[in-house]
Amino acid sequence: MWVLAATGQLGDAVYWEPGFEAVERARRLLCLLGEIGQKKVDWSYLLQGLPNLGDIETMSFPPLYTEDAFDEIDGFLTVTEEPEDDDRPGVSFSRIEVYIDRENRERLIEQFETLSDRLENFKPLGPYI
């Protein structure tokens, strides 16, 4: 069973439902890794003990830059829908919904909270937070 975690426009504004703030916070912090470069990221420190998030290291850099990348993490499902009226190229965005597996929700949120804490304390990222 899936629970809606976020909805919005891919490449524009995506709004996270109450209770999923840790996931969005971690996503925003992961995107900031682009400021320091992939070579300076200590994945062993950031992802240690977070088995559900191990795939983040192998994602396109910076990881989770767009919400559709959540599909690469076990326990998440993304659904995108192309705009029906796409007569204005560059202005229309695909609609996206991000779902989380109900059975793994608590564990995934805890792991994203831990990841957020580690990212906030990751010294190379400090100047960008």
XYZ file of C-alpha atoms in Angstrom:
129
model
C 0.000 0.000 0.000
C 1.341 3.430 -0.950
C 0.984 6.746 0.871
C 1.160 10.065 -0.977
C 4.249 11.950 0.197
C 4.499 14.817 -2.311
C 2.802 16.352 -5.344
C 3.638 19.146 -7.709
C 5.236 20.074 -10.996
C 8.463 18.296 -11.926
C 11.149 20.923 -12.438
C 9.099 23.528 -10.591
C 7.366 23.418 -7.195
C 6.786 20.135 -5.388
C 4.973 20.193 -2.059
C 5.614 17.583 0.609
C 2.809 16.363 2.813
C 2.992 16.823 6.603
C 5.138 14.118 8.137
C 7.577 13.976 5.212
C 9.600 17.093 6.000
C 12.719 15.016 6.740
C 12.660 13.574 3.229
C 12.399 17.011 1.614
C 15.071 18.455 3.930
C 17.486 15.659 2.999
C 16.693 16.140 -0.699
C 17.464 19.859 -0.513
C 20.733 19.195 1.337
C 21.743 16.475 -1.129
C 21.211 18.943 -3.973
C 23.668 21.307 -2.278
C 26.390 18.684 -2.684
C 26.649 19.965 -6.235
C 28.302 23.066 -4.759
C 31.250 21.101 -3.355
C 31.620 18.476 -6.087
C 31.302 14.728 -6.042
C 34.955 14.053 -5.143
C 34.590 15.776 -1.761
C 31.580 13.715 -0.675
C 32.271 11.117 2.024
C 29.534 8.633 1.186
C 30.725 6.113 3.786
C 30.117 8.712 6.518
C 26.826 9.995 5.110
C 25.215 6.629 4.356
C 26.664 4.398 7.084
C 23.895 2.337 8.702
C 21.243 3.584 6.245
C 20.576 0.456 4.170
C 17.535 1.819 2.340
C 19.465 4.863 1.141
C 22.611 3.160 -0.172
C 21.559 3.687 -3.804
C 21.898 7.451 -3.362
C 25.654 7.135 -3.861
C 25.224 5.711 -7.368
C 22.589 8.180 -8.572
C 23.280 10.997 -10.998
C 25.054 13.769 -9.141
C 23.781 15.585 -7.209
C 21.416 12.841 -6.047
C 17.665 13.448 -5.866
C 18.066 16.714 -7.789
C 14.600 16.099 -9.193
C 11.864 14.254 -7.375
C 11.493 11.572 -10.057
C 14.839 10.152 -8.839
C 13.043 8.810 -5.749
C 12.017 5.903 -7.976
C 15.585 4.623 -7.577
C 15.118 4.121 -3.814
C 13.351 0.999 -2.586
C 10.153 1.992 -0.829
C 9.367 4.938 -3.110
C 7.218 5.191 -6.210
C 6.926 8.206 -8.477
C 4.166 8.818 -10.993
C 4.622 11.494 -13.635
C 1.996 12.782 -16.006
C 2.799 14.832 -19.071
C 0.811 18.052 -19.449
C -2.298 17.640 -21.584
C -2.102 21.118 -23.051
C 1.525 21.497 -24.056
C 1.116 24.338 -26.546
C 3.591 26.539 -24.640
C 7.002 24.784 -24.783
C 9.247 25.538 -21.833
C 6.312 26.707 -19.732
C 4.516 23.417 -19.102
C 5.740 21.007 -16.454
C 4.956 17.355 -15.912
C 2.863 16.644 -12.848
C 4.551 14.370 -10.322
C 3.361 12.407 -7.330
C 5.805 10.764 -4.938
C 4.555 7.835 -2.875
C 6.150 5.952 -0.007
C 5.491 2.359 0.961
C 3.253 2.398 4.048
C 5.049 -0.557 5.659
C 8.488 1.066 5.321
C 7.413 4.658 5.927
C 8.663 5.030 9.481
C 12.026 3.369 8.790
C 12.588 5.451 5.631
C 11.729 8.699 7.382
C 14.093 7.840 10.256
C 16.874 7.154 7.773
C 16.237 10.444 5.970
C 16.297 12.262 9.340
C 19.671 10.692 10.096
C 20.961 11.599 6.636
C 19.761 15.195 7.072
C 21.564 15.487 10.401
C 24.769 14.142 8.875
C 24.522 16.474 5.887
C 23.958 19.469 8.162
C 27.117 18.523 10.075
C 29.174 17.655 6.986
C 31.924 20.305 7.118
C 32.459 20.798 3.366
C 28.758 21.593 3.001
C 28.707 24.087 5.900
C 29.240 27.298 3.877
C 26.277 26.455 1.624
C 23.687 25.689 4.278
